[in-house]
Amino acid sequence: HLCEVLKGNPAVTNLDLKSNSVQAQGAMYLSSAMRANTTLKVLNLNNNRLSDAGAEHIAGLLRANSTLDKLYLSDNAIGDGGARFLGPAWGVNTRLSLLDVDVNPFTQEG
């Protein structure tokens, strides 16, 4: 239901899903919905156990969405694999001014 609201609701500009166990599957649905959203500016996904698989879905969102300004991904068990998806996607997204990935176990290699 949330994903349907995101697709067609121009009033939603800030979405805080912190600590909601979104996980990788939820990230997949959210990413799909966000591709059609043109109003969301801030998305907080802190502490949702996204993992590398979820980070891959979020990277797809970053490549496709041109309105998101701030994305919070702290404490999501994103390792080097996930960081390898997010880094290039952030480079493609010219609108995003903040990508918070604090408290994730990736290294400089990611």
PDB file of N, CA and C in Angstrom:
ATOM      1  N   HIS A   1       0.814  -1.193   0.000  1.00  0.00           N
ATOM      2  CA  HIS A   1       0.000   0.000   0.000  1.00  0.00           C
ATOM      3  C   HIS A   1       0.859   1.259   0.000  1.00  0.00           C
ATOM      4  N   LEU A   2       1.914   1.246   0.774  1.00  0.00           N
ATOM      5  CA  LEU A   2       2.801   2.397   0.841  1.00  0.00           C
ATOM      6  C   LEU A   2       3.394   2.707  -0.522  1.00  0.00           C
ATOM      7  N   CYS A   3       3.787   1.687  -1.239  1.00  0.00           N
ATOM      8  CA  CYS A   3       4.390   1.900  -2.557  1.00  0.00           C
ATOM      9  C   CYS A   3       3.413   2.543  -3.521  1.00  0.00           C
ATOM     10  N   GLU A   4       2.141   2.176  -3.456  1.00  0.00           N
ATOM     11  CA  GLU A   4       1.125   2.790  -4.310  1.00  0.00           C
ATOM     12  C   GLU A   4       0.950   4.264  -3.961  1.00  0.00           C
ATOM     13  N   VAL A   5       1.006   4.591  -2.683  1.00  0.00           N
ATOM     14  CA  VAL A   5       0.892   5.981  -2.255  1.00  0.00           C
ATOM     15  C   VAL A   5       2.065   6.785  -2.793  1.00  0.00           C
ATOM     16  N   LEU A   6       3.248   6.226  -2.748  1.00  0.00           N
ATOM     17  CA  LEU A   6       4.434   6.936  -3.232  1.00  0.00           C
ATOM     18  C   LEU A   6       4.362   7.215  -4.726  1.00  0.00           C
ATOM     19  N   LYS A   7       3.784   6.310  -5.473  1.00  0.00           N
ATOM     20  CA  LYS A   7       3.706   6.484  -6.923  1.00  0.00           C
ATOM     21  C   LYS A   7       2.861   7.686  -7.315  1.00  0.00           C
ATOM     22  N   GLY A   8       1.769   7.919  -6.608  1.00  0.00           N
ATOM     23  CA  GLY A   8       0.853   8.932  -7.083  1.00  0.00           C
ATOM     24  C   GLY A   8       0.495  10.044  -6.130  1.00  0.00           C
ATOM     25  N   ASN A   9       1.220  10.230  -5.051  1.00  0.00           N
ATOM     26  CA  ASN A   9       0.859  11.253  -4.077  1.00  0.00           C
ATOM     27  C   ASN A   9       1.870  12.396  -4.100  1.00  0.00           C
ATOM     28  N   PRO A  10       1.506  13.521  -4.665  1.00  0.00           N
ATOM     29  CA  PRO A  10       2.456  14.641  -4.748  1.00  0.00           C
ATOM     30  C   PRO A  10       2.686  15.355  -3.419  1.00  0.00           C
ATOM     31  N   ALA A  11       1.906  15.034  -2.395  1.00  0.00           N
ATOM     32  CA  ALA A  11       2.053  15.707  -1.104  1.00  0.00           C
ATOM     33  C   ALA A  11       3.191  15.133  -0.263  1.00  0.00           C
ATOM     34  N   VAL A  12       3.636  13.926  -0.551  1.00  0.00           N
ATOM     35  CA  VAL A  12       4.675  13.283   0.256  1.00  0.00           C
ATOM     36  C   VAL A  12       6.047  13.785  -0.205  1.00  0.00           C
ATOM     37  N   THR A  13       6.721  14.516   0.672  1.00  0.00           N
ATOM     38  CA  THR A  13       8.054  15.020   0.349  1.00  0.00           C
ATOM     39  C   THR A  13       9.123  14.458   1.281  1.00  0.00           C
ATOM     40  N   ASN A  14       8.708  13.894   2.419  1.00  0.00           N
ATOM     41  CA  ASN A  14       9.638  13.374   3.405  1.00  0.00           C
ATOM     42  C   ASN A  14       9.069  12.056   3.935  1.00  0.00           C
ATOM     43  N   LEU A  15       9.852  10.985   3.851  1.00  0.00           N
ATOM     44  CA  LEU A  15       9.381   9.680   4.315  1.00  0.00           C
ATOM     45  C   LEU A  15      10.406   9.089   5.278  1.00  0.00           C
ATOM     46  N   ASP A  16       9.987   8.850   6.505  1.00  0.00           N
ATOM     47  CA  ASP A  16      10.854   8.297   7.540  1.00  0.00           C
ATOM     48  C   ASP A  16      10.420   6.861   7.837  1.00  0.00           C
ATOM     49  N   LEU A  17      11.197   5.896   7.340  1.00  0.00           N
ATOM     50  CA  LEU A  17      10.928   4.473   7.571  1.00  0.00           C
ATOM     51  C   LEU A  17      11.986   3.852   8.478  1.00  0.00           C
ATOM     52  N   LYS A  18      12.636   4.668   9.263  1.00  0.00           N
ATOM     53  CA  LYS A  18      13.686   4.223  10.171  1.00  0.00           C
ATOM     54  C   LYS A  18      13.180   3.086  11.065  1.00  0.00           C
ATOM     55  N   SER A  19      13.994   2.031  11.186  1.00  0.00           N
ATOM     56  CA  SER A  19      13.733   0.900  12.087  1.00  0.00           C
ATOM     57  C   SER A  19      12.404   0.204  11.808  1.00  0.00           C
ATOM     58  N   ASN A  20      12.137  -0.088  10.542  1.00  0.00           N
ATOM     59  CA  ASN A  20      10.897  -0.755  10.158  1.00  0.00           C
ATOM     60  C   ASN A  20      11.121  -2.113   9.498  1.00  0.00           C
ATOM     61  N   SER A  21      12.303  -2.659   9.605  1.00  0.00           N
ATOM     62  CA  SER A  21      12.616  -3.966   9.006  1.00  0.00           C
ATOM     63  C   SER A  21      12.249  -4.027   7.524  1.00  0.00           C
ATOM     64  N   VAL A  22      12.602  -3.011   6.791  1.00  0.00           N
ATOM     65  CA  VAL A  22      12.317  -2.958   5.355  1.00  0.00           C
ATOM     66  C   VAL A  22      13.021  -4.106   4.630  1.00  0.00           C
ATOM     67  N   GLN A  23      14.263  -4.350   4.954  1.00  0.00           N
ATOM     68  CA  GLN A  23      15.094  -5.420   4.393  1.00  0.00           C
ATOM     69  C   GLN A  23      15.177  -5.322   2.868  1.00  0.00           C
ATOM     70  N   ALA A  24      15.816  -6.289   2.241  1.00  0.00           N
ATOM     71  CA  ALA A  24      16.081  -6.246   0.802  1.00  0.00           C
ATOM     72  C   ALA A  24      14.799  -6.297  -0.025  1.00  0.00           C
ATOM     73  N   GLN A  25      13.857  -7.129   0.363  1.00  0.00           N
ATOM     74  CA  GLN A  25      12.623  -7.246  -0.413  1.00  0.00           C
ATOM     75  C   GLN A  25      11.830  -5.936  -0.373  1.00  0.00           C
ATOM     76  N   GLY A  26      11.740  -5.326   0.778  1.00  0.00           N
ATOM     77  CA  GLY A  26      11.064  -4.041   0.882  1.00  0.00           C
ATOM     78  C   GLY A  26      11.769  -2.971   0.073  1.00  0.00           C
ATOM     79  N   ALA A  27      13.101  -3.019   0.053  1.00  0.00           N
ATOM     80  CA  ALA A  27      13.875  -2.067  -0.743  1.00  0.00           C
ATOM     81  C   ALA A  27      13.566  -2.232  -2.230  1.00  0.00           C
ATOM     82  N   MET A  28      13.343  -3.467  -2.655  1.00  0.00           N
ATOM     83  CA  MET A  28      13.003  -3.731  -4.049  1.00  0.00           C
ATOM     84  C   MET A  28      11.668  -3.044  -4.395  1.00  0.00           C
ATOM     85  N   TYR A  29      10.652  -3.228  -3.553  1.00  0.00           N
ATOM     86  CA  TYR A  29       9.346  -2.608  -3.801  1.00  0.00           C
ATOM     87  C   TYR A  29       9.425  -1.086  -3.727  1.00  0.00           C
ATOM     88  N   LEU A  30      10.140  -0.600  -2.739  1.00  0.00           N
ATOM     89  CA  LEU A  30      10.287   0.840  -2.559  1.00  0.00           C
ATOM     90  C   LEU A  30      11.008   1.466  -3.751  1.00  0.00           C
ATOM     91  N   SER A  31      12.049   0.815  -4.205  1.00  0.00           N
ATOM     92  CA  SER A  31      12.805   1.310  -5.351  1.00  0.00           C
ATOM     93  C   SER A  31      11.921   1.401  -6.589  1.00  0.00           C
ATOM     94  N   SER A  32      11.116   0.401  -6.795  1.00  0.00           N
ATOM     95  CA  SER A  32      10.199   0.401  -7.940  1.00  0.00           C
ATOM     96  C   SER A  32       9.212   1.564  -7.850  1.00  0.00           C
ATOM     97  N   ALA A  33       8.643   1.768  -6.691  1.00  0.00           N
ATOM     98  CA  ALA A  33       7.683   2.854  -6.501  1.00  0.00           C
ATOM     99  C   ALA A  33       8.330   4.219  -6.653  1.00  0.00           C
ATOM    100  N   MET A  34       9.533   4.355  -6.172  1.00  0.00           N
ATOM    101  CA  MET A  34      10.227   5.641  -6.192  1.00  0.00           C
ATOM    102  C   MET A  34      10.623   6.069  -7.601  1.00  0.00           C
ATOM    103  N   ARG A  35      10.703   5.152  -8.515  1.00  0.00           N
ATOM    104  CA  ARG A  35      11.049   5.510  -9.893  1.00  0.00           C
ATOM    105  C   ARG A  35       9.976   6.398 -10.505  1.00  0.00           C
ATOM    106  N   ALA A  36       8.738   6.232 -10.058  1.00  0.00           N
ATOM    107  CA  ALA A  36       7.628   7.023 -10.581  1.00  0.00           C
ATOM    108  C   ALA A  36       7.345   8.268  -9.729  1.00  0.00           C
ATOM    109  N   ASN A  37       7.993   8.380  -8.574  1.00  0.00           N
ATOM    110  CA  ASN A  37       7.734   9.498  -7.674  1.00  0.00           C
ATOM    111  C   ASN A  37       8.573  10.705  -8.075  1.00  0.00           C
ATOM    112  N   THR A  38       7.933  11.871  -8.115  1.00  0.00           N
ATOM    113  CA  THR A  38       8.649  13.090  -8.497  1.00  0.00           C
ATOM    114  C   THR A  38       8.626  14.158  -7.414  1.00  0.00           C
ATOM    115  N   THR A  39       8.221  13.783  -6.187  1.00  0.00           N
ATOM    116  CA  THR A  39       8.106  14.792  -5.134  1.00  0.00           C
ATOM    117  C   THR A  39       8.915  14.493  -3.875  1.00  0.00           C
ATOM    118  N   LEU A  40       9.271  13.246  -3.643  1.00  0.00           N
ATOM    119  CA  LEU A  40       9.976  12.903  -2.410  1.00  0.00           C
ATOM    120  C   LEU A  40      11.381  13.492  -2.414  1.00  0.00           C
ATOM    121  N   LYS A  41      11.695  14.216  -1.356  1.00  0.00           N
ATOM    122  CA  LYS A  41      13.013  14.864  -1.234  1.00  0.00           C
ATOM    123  C   LYS A  41      13.902  14.166  -0.209  1.00  0.00           C
ATOM    124  N   VAL A  42      13.307  13.607   0.856  1.00  0.00           N
ATOM    125  CA  VAL A  42      14.075  13.002   1.944  1.00  0.00           C
ATOM    126  C   VAL A  42      13.531  11.607   2.222  1.00  0.00           C
ATOM    127  N   LEU A  43      14.434  10.629   2.232  1.00  0.00           N
ATOM    128  CA  LEU A  43      14.053   9.253   2.539  1.00  0.00           C
ATOM    129  C   LEU A  43      14.997   8.725   3.610  1.00  0.00           C
ATOM    130  N   ASN A  44      14.431   8.339   4.756  1.00  0.00           N
ATOM    131  CA  ASN A  44      15.219   7.804   5.860  1.00  0.00           C
ATOM    132  C   ASN A  44      14.961   6.301   5.969  1.00  0.00           C
ATOM    133  N   LEU A  45      15.987   5.518   5.649  1.00  0.00           N
ATOM    134  CA  LEU A  45      15.921   4.060   5.759  1.00  0.00           C
ATOM    135  C   LEU A  45      16.925   3.544   6.787  1.00  0.00           C
ATOM    136  N   ASN A  46      17.321   4.361   7.726  1.00  0.00           N
ATOM    137  CA  ASN A  46      18.267   3.927   8.749  1.00  0.00           C
ATOM    138  C   ASN A  46      17.752   2.692   9.493  1.00  0.00           C
ATOM    139  N   ASN A  47      18.665   1.800   9.819  1.00  0.00           N
ATOM    140  CA  ASN A  47      18.383   0.639  10.659  1.00  0.00           C
ATOM    141  C   ASN A  47      17.234  -0.230  10.119  1.00  0.00           C
ATOM    142  N   ASN A  48      17.415  -0.725   8.898  1.00  0.00           N
ATOM    143  CA  ASN A  48      16.400  -1.554   8.261  1.00  0.00           C
ATOM    144  C   ASN A  48      16.941  -2.873   7.713  1.00  0.00           C
ATOM    145  N   ARG A  49      18.137  -3.223   8.056  1.00  0.00           N
ATOM    146  CA  ARG A  49      18.737  -4.492   7.623  1.00  0.00           C
ATOM    147  C   ARG A  49      18.629  -4.690   6.111  1.00  0.00           C
ATOM    148  N   LEU A  50      18.995  -3.675   5.365  1.00  0.00           N
ATOM    149  CA  LEU A  50      18.898  -3.749   3.906  1.00  0.00           C
ATOM    150  C   LEU A  50      19.889  -4.738   3.308  1.00  0.00           C
ATOM    151  N   SER A  51      21.076  -4.799   3.844  1.00  0.00           N
ATOM    152  CA  SER A  51      22.157  -5.673   3.362  1.00  0.00           C
ATOM    153  C   SER A  51      22.622  -5.246   1.965  1.00  0.00           C
ATOM    154  N   ASP A  52      23.538  -5.994   1.394  1.00  0.00           N
ATOM    155  CA  ASP A  52      24.055  -5.685   0.058  1.00  0.00           C
ATOM    156  C   ASP A  52      22.961  -5.790  -0.998  1.00  0.00           C
ATOM    157  N   ALA A  53      22.072  -6.768  -0.842  1.00  0.00           N
ATOM    158  CA  ALA A  53      20.984  -6.946  -1.812  1.00  0.00           C
ATOM    159  C   ALA A  53      20.050  -5.740  -1.814  1.00  0.00           C
ATOM    160  N   GLY A  54      19.734  -5.227  -0.646  1.00  0.00           N
ATOM    161  CA  GLY A  54      18.893  -4.038  -0.563  1.00  0.00           C
ATOM    162  C   GLY A  54      19.593  -2.821  -1.127  1.00  0.00           C
ATOM    163  N   ALA A  55      20.897  -2.727  -0.887  1.00  0.00           N
ATOM    164  CA  ALA A  55      21.678  -1.608  -1.419  1.00  0.00           C
ATOM    165  C   ALA A  55      21.655  -1.622  -2.950  1.00  0.00           C
ATOM    166  N   GLU A  56      21.644  -2.805  -3.532  1.00  0.00           N
ATOM    167  CA  GLU A  56      21.561  -2.897  -4.997  1.00  0.00           C
ATOM    168  C   GLU A  56      20.238  -2.301  -5.494  1.00  0.00           C
ATOM    169  N   HIS A  57      19.152  -2.589  -4.802  1.00  0.00           N
ATOM    170  CA  HIS A  57      17.855  -2.026  -5.194  1.00  0.00           C
ATOM    171  C   HIS A  57      17.835  -0.509  -5.003  1.00  0.00           C
ATOM    172  N   ILE A  58      18.404  -0.054  -3.914  1.00  0.00           N
ATOM    173  CA  ILE A  58      18.449   1.392  -3.649  1.00  0.00           C
ATOM    174  C   ILE A  58      19.319   2.090  -4.698  1.00  0.00           C
ATOM    175  N   ALA A  59      20.373   1.437  -5.143  1.00  0.00           N
ATOM    176  CA  ALA A  59      21.214   2.002  -6.203  1.00  0.00           C
ATOM    177  C   ALA A  59      20.393   2.198  -7.480  1.00  0.00           C
ATOM    178  N   GLY A  60      19.523   1.253  -7.777  1.00  0.00           N
ATOM    179  CA  GLY A  60      18.634   1.408  -8.928  1.00  0.00           C
ATOM    180  C   GLY A  60      17.729   2.614  -8.776  1.00  0.00           C
ATOM    181  N   LEU A  61      17.247   2.817  -7.567  1.00  0.00           N
ATOM    182  CA  LEU A  61      16.426   3.989  -7.268  1.00  0.00           C
ATOM    183  C   LEU A  61      17.218   5.268  -7.527  1.00  0.00           C
ATOM    184  N   LEU A  62      18.459   5.303  -7.075  1.00  0.00           N
ATOM    185  CA  LEU A  62      19.287   6.497  -7.259  1.00  0.00           C
ATOM    186  C   LEU A  62      19.532   6.808  -8.728  1.00  0.00           C
ATOM    187  N   ARG A  63      19.679   5.773  -9.522  1.00  0.00           N
ATOM    188  CA  ARG A  63      19.906   5.984 -10.965  1.00  0.00           C
ATOM    189  C   ARG A  63      18.664   6.550 -11.657  1.00  0.00           C
ATOM    190  N   ALA A  64      17.479   6.167 -11.173  1.00  0.00           N
ATOM    191  CA  ALA A  64      16.238   6.516 -11.859  1.00  0.00           C
ATOM    192  C   ALA A  64      15.536   7.754 -11.304  1.00  0.00           C
ATOM    193  N   ASN A  65      15.749   8.079 -10.034  1.00  0.00           N
ATOM    194  CA  ASN A  65      15.014   9.166  -9.398  1.00  0.00           C
ATOM    195  C   ASN A  65      15.833  10.456  -9.454  1.00  0.00           C
ATOM    196  N   SER A  66      15.195  11.535  -9.882  1.00  0.00           N
ATOM    197  CA  SER A  66      15.922  12.801 -10.007  1.00  0.00           C
ATOM    198  C   SER A  66      15.462  13.866  -9.024  1.00  0.00           C
ATOM    199  N   THR A  67      14.650  13.496  -8.036  1.00  0.00           N
ATOM    200  CA  THR A  67      14.161  14.501  -7.083  1.00  0.00           C
ATOM    201  C   THR A  67      14.655  14.284  -5.654  1.00  0.00           C
ATOM    202  N   LEU A  68      15.101  13.094  -5.340  1.00  0.00           N
ATOM    203  CA  LEU A  68      15.557  12.799  -3.975  1.00  0.00           C
ATOM    204  C   LEU A  68      16.799  13.618  -3.653  1.00  0.00           C
ATOM    205  N   ASP A  69      16.758  14.314  -2.525  1.00  0.00           N
ATOM    206  CA  ASP A  69      17.856  15.182  -2.122  1.00  0.00           C
ATOM    207  C   ASP A  69      18.697  14.572  -0.999  1.00  0.00           C
ATOM    208  N   LYS A  70      18.047  13.848  -0.073  1.00  0.00           N
ATOM    209  CA  LYS A  70      18.759  13.262   1.065  1.00  0.00           C
ATOM    210  C   LYS A  70      18.300  11.825   1.262  1.00  0.00           C
ATOM    211  N   LEU A  71      19.283  10.933   1.414  1.00  0.00           N
ATOM    212  CA  LEU A  71      19.003   9.516   1.614  1.00  0.00           C
ATOM    213  C   LEU A  71      19.820   9.021   2.798  1.00  0.00           C
ATOM    214  N   TYR A  72      19.135   8.486   3.790  1.00  0.00           N
ATOM    215  CA  TYR A  72      19.773   7.997   5.009  1.00  0.00           C
ATOM    216  C   TYR A  72      19.760   6.470   5.012  1.00  0.00           C
ATOM    217  N   LEU A  73      20.959   5.871   5.006  1.00  0.00           N
ATOM    218  CA  LEU A  73      21.105   4.410   4.975  1.00  0.00           C
ATOM    219  C   LEU A  73      21.987   3.888   6.102  1.00  0.00           C
ATOM    220  N   SER A  74      22.093   4.596   7.196  1.00  0.00           N
ATOM    221  CA  SER A  74      22.941   4.171   8.315  1.00  0.00           C
ATOM    222  C   SER A  74      22.453   2.868   8.927  1.00  0.00           C
ATOM    223  N   ASP A  75      23.401   2.088   9.406  1.00  0.00           N
ATOM    224  CA  ASP A  75      23.116   0.878  10.189  1.00  0.00           C
ATOM    225  C   ASP A  75      22.205  -0.093   9.432  1.00  0.00           C
ATOM    226  N   ASN A  76      22.662  -0.510   8.243  1.00  0.00           N
ATOM    227  CA  ASN A  76      21.886  -1.408   7.399  1.00  0.00           C
ATOM    228  C   ASN A  76      22.650  -2.651   6.955  1.00  0.00           C
ATOM    229  N   ALA A  77      23.765  -2.935   7.587  1.00  0.00           N
ATOM    230  CA  ALA A  77      24.567  -4.119   7.239  1.00  0.00           C
ATOM    231  C   ALA A  77      24.960  -4.123   5.768  1.00  0.00           C
ATOM    232  N   ILE A  78      25.284  -2.940   5.253  1.00  0.00           N
ATOM    233  CA  ILE A  78      25.742  -2.826   3.867  1.00  0.00           C
ATOM    234  C   ILE A  78      27.251  -3.019   3.849  1.00  0.00           C
ATOM    235  N   GLY A  79      27.695  -4.059   3.169  1.00  0.00           N
ATOM    236  CA  GLY A  79      29.107  -4.377   3.084  1.00  0.00           C
ATOM    237  C   GLY A  79      29.720  -3.861   1.794  1.00  0.00           C
ATOM    238  N   ASP A  80      30.881  -4.394   1.452  1.00  0.00           N
ATOM    239  CA  ASP A  80      31.596  -3.951   0.254  1.00  0.00           C
ATOM    240  C   ASP A  80      30.779  -4.139  -1.018  1.00  0.00           C
ATOM    241  N   GLY A  81      30.046  -5.246  -1.096  1.00  0.00           N
ATOM    242  CA  GLY A  81      29.221  -5.493  -2.282  1.00  0.00           C
ATOM    243  C   GLY A  81      28.178  -4.412  -2.482  1.00  0.00           C
ATOM    244  N   GLY A  82      27.505  -4.043  -1.422  1.00  0.00           N
ATOM    245  CA  GLY A  82      26.492  -2.999  -1.503  1.00  0.00           C
ATOM    246  C   GLY A  82      27.085  -1.638  -1.812  1.00  0.00           C
ATOM    247  N   ALA A  83      28.249  -1.362  -1.223  1.00  0.00           N
ATOM    248  CA  ALA A  83      28.921  -0.085  -1.478  1.00  0.00           C
ATOM    249  C   ALA A  83      29.319   0.025  -2.944  1.00  0.00           C
ATOM    250  N   ARG A  84      29.657  -1.089  -3.561  1.00  0.00           N
ATOM    251  CA  ARG A  84      30.022  -1.082  -4.988  1.00  0.00           C
ATOM    252  C   ARG A  84      28.829  -0.740  -5.878  1.00  0.00           C
ATOM    253  N   PHE A  85      27.629  -0.984  -5.407  1.00  0.00           N
ATOM    254  CA  PHE A  85      26.432  -0.572  -6.149  1.00  0.00           C
ATOM    255  C   PHE A  85      26.107   0.897  -5.886  1.00  0.00           C
ATOM    256  N   LEU A  86      26.196   1.307  -4.616  1.00  0.00           N
ATOM    257  CA  LEU A  86      25.787   2.653  -4.241  1.00  0.00           C
ATOM    258  C   LEU A  86      26.713   3.747  -4.773  1.00  0.00           C
ATOM    259  N   GLY A  87      28.010   3.510  -4.738  1.00  0.00           N
ATOM    260  CA  GLY A  87      28.973   4.536  -5.169  1.00  0.00           C
ATOM    261  C   GLY A  87      28.725   5.033  -6.582  1.00  0.00           C
ATOM    262  N   PRO A  88      28.722   4.143  -7.570  1.00  0.00           N
ATOM    263  CA  PRO A  88      28.485   4.583  -8.945  1.00  0.00           C
ATOM    264  C   PRO A  88      27.093   5.200  -9.146  1.00  0.00           C
ATOM    265  N   ALA A  89      26.094   4.675  -8.457  1.00  0.00           N
ATOM    266  CA  ALA A  89      24.737   5.218  -8.598  1.00  0.00           C
ATOM    267  C   ALA A  89      24.679   6.652  -8.079  1.00  0.00           C
ATOM    268  N   TRP A  90      25.393   6.919  -6.976  1.00  0.00           N
ATOM    269  CA  TRP A  90      25.432   8.278  -6.446  1.00  0.00           C
ATOM    270  C   TRP A  90      26.108   9.209  -7.454  1.00  0.00           C
ATOM    271  N   GLY A  91      27.110   8.701  -8.151  1.00  0.00           N
ATOM    272  CA  GLY A  91      27.791   9.496  -9.162  1.00  0.00           C
ATOM    273  C   GLY A  91      26.887   9.881 -10.325  1.00  0.00           C
ATOM    274  N   VAL A  92      25.913   9.047 -10.630  1.00  0.00           N
ATOM    275  CA  VAL A  92      24.976   9.297 -11.728  1.00  0.00           C
ATOM    276  C   VAL A  92      23.878  10.272 -11.302  1.00  0.00           C
ATOM    277  N   ASN A  93      23.488  10.207 -10.041  1.00  0.00           N
ATOM    278  CA  ASN A  93      22.398  11.039  -9.536  1.00  0.00           C
ATOM    279  C   ASN A  93      22.941  12.430  -9.210  1.00  0.00           C
ATOM    280  N   THR A  94      22.537  13.420  -9.986  1.00  0.00           N
ATOM    281  CA  THR A  94      23.073  14.777  -9.813  1.00  0.00           C
ATOM    282  C   THR A  94      22.314  15.592  -8.773  1.00  0.00           C
ATOM    283  N   ARG A  95      21.181  15.110  -8.308  1.00  0.00           N
ATOM    284  CA  ARG A  95      20.354  15.851  -7.350  1.00  0.00           C
ATOM    285  C   ARG A  95      20.716  15.549  -5.892  1.00  0.00           C
ATOM    286  N   LEU A  96      21.105  14.314  -5.615  1.00  0.00           N
ATOM    287  CA  LEU A  96      21.332  13.880  -4.236  1.00  0.00           C
ATOM    288  C   LEU A  96      22.494  14.656  -3.607  1.00  0.00           C
ATOM    289  N   SER A  97      22.192  15.350  -2.511  1.00  0.00           N
ATOM    290  CA  SER A  97      23.230  16.131  -1.840  1.00  0.00           C
ATOM    291  C   SER A  97      23.774  15.427  -0.599  1.00  0.00           C
ATOM    292  N   LEU A  98      23.022  14.432  -0.077  1.00  0.00           N
ATOM    293  CA  LEU A  98      23.463  13.714   1.119  1.00  0.00           C
ATOM    294  C   LEU A  98      23.137  12.237   0.982  1.00  0.00           C
ATOM    295  N   LEU A  99      24.156  11.414   1.150  1.00  0.00           N
ATOM    296  CA  LEU A  99      23.987   9.965   1.230  1.00  0.00           C
ATOM    297  C   LEU A  99      24.671   9.530   2.514  1.00  0.00           C
ATOM    298  N   ASP A 100      23.881   9.232   3.541  1.00  0.00           N
ATOM    299  CA  ASP A 100      24.408   8.867   4.861  1.00  0.00           C
ATOM    300  C   ASP A 100      24.496   7.340   4.951  1.00  0.00           C
ATOM    301  N   VAL A 101      25.716   6.831   4.992  1.00  0.00           N
ATOM    302  CA  VAL A 101      25.945   5.384   5.074  1.00  0.00           C
ATOM    303  C   VAL A 101      26.752   5.025   6.318  1.00  0.00           C
ATOM    304  N   ASP A 102      26.655   5.841   7.342  1.00  0.00           N
ATOM    305  CA  ASP A 102      27.370   5.621   8.595  1.00  0.00           C
ATOM    306  C   ASP A 102      26.957   4.280   9.216  1.00  0.00           C
ATOM    307  N   VAL A 103      27.830   3.679   9.991  1.00  0.00           N
ATOM    308  CA  VAL A 103      27.584   2.450  10.749  1.00  0.00           C
ATOM    309  C   VAL A 103      27.187   1.291   9.825  1.00  0.00           C
ATOM    310  N   ASN A 104      27.944   1.120   8.751  1.00  0.00           N
ATOM    311  CA  ASN A 104      27.807  -0.028   7.854  1.00  0.00           C
ATOM    312  C   ASN A 104      29.186  -0.667   7.733  1.00  0.00           C
ATOM    313  N   PRO A 105      29.261  -1.983   7.556  1.00  0.00           N
ATOM    314  CA  PRO A 105      30.555  -2.667   7.631  1.00  0.00           C
ATOM    315  C   PRO A 105      31.371  -2.687   6.342  1.00  0.00           C
ATOM    316  N   PHE A 106      31.157  -1.771   5.411  1.00  0.00           N
ATOM    317  CA  PHE A 106      31.989  -1.814   4.217  1.00  0.00           C
ATOM    318  C   PHE A 106      33.360  -1.200   4.497  1.00  0.00           C
ATOM    319  N   THR A 107      34.315  -1.563   3.671  1.00  0.00           N
ATOM    320  CA  THR A 107      35.692  -1.086   3.837  1.00  0.00           C
ATOM    321  C   THR A 107      36.037  -0.134   2.693  1.00  0.00           C
ATOM    322  N   GLN A 108      37.281   0.302   2.647  1.00  0.00           N
ATOM    323  CA  GLN A 108      37.731   1.169   1.561  1.00  0.00           C
ATOM    324  C   GLN A 108      37.661   0.452   0.208  1.00  0.00           C
ATOM    325  N   GLU A 109      37.702  -0.851   0.221  1.00  0.00           N
ATOM    326  CA  GLU A 109      37.616  -1.611  -1.014  1.00  0.00           C
ATOM    327  C   GLU A 109      36.223  -1.523  -1.632  1.00  0.00           C
ATOM    328  N   GLY A 110      35.206  -1.291  -0.802  1.00  0.00           N
ATOM    329  CA  GLY A 110      33.825  -1.178  -1.285  1.00  0.00           C
ATOM    330  C   GLY A 110      33.606   0.157  -1.908  1.00  0.00           C
TER     331      GLY A 110
END
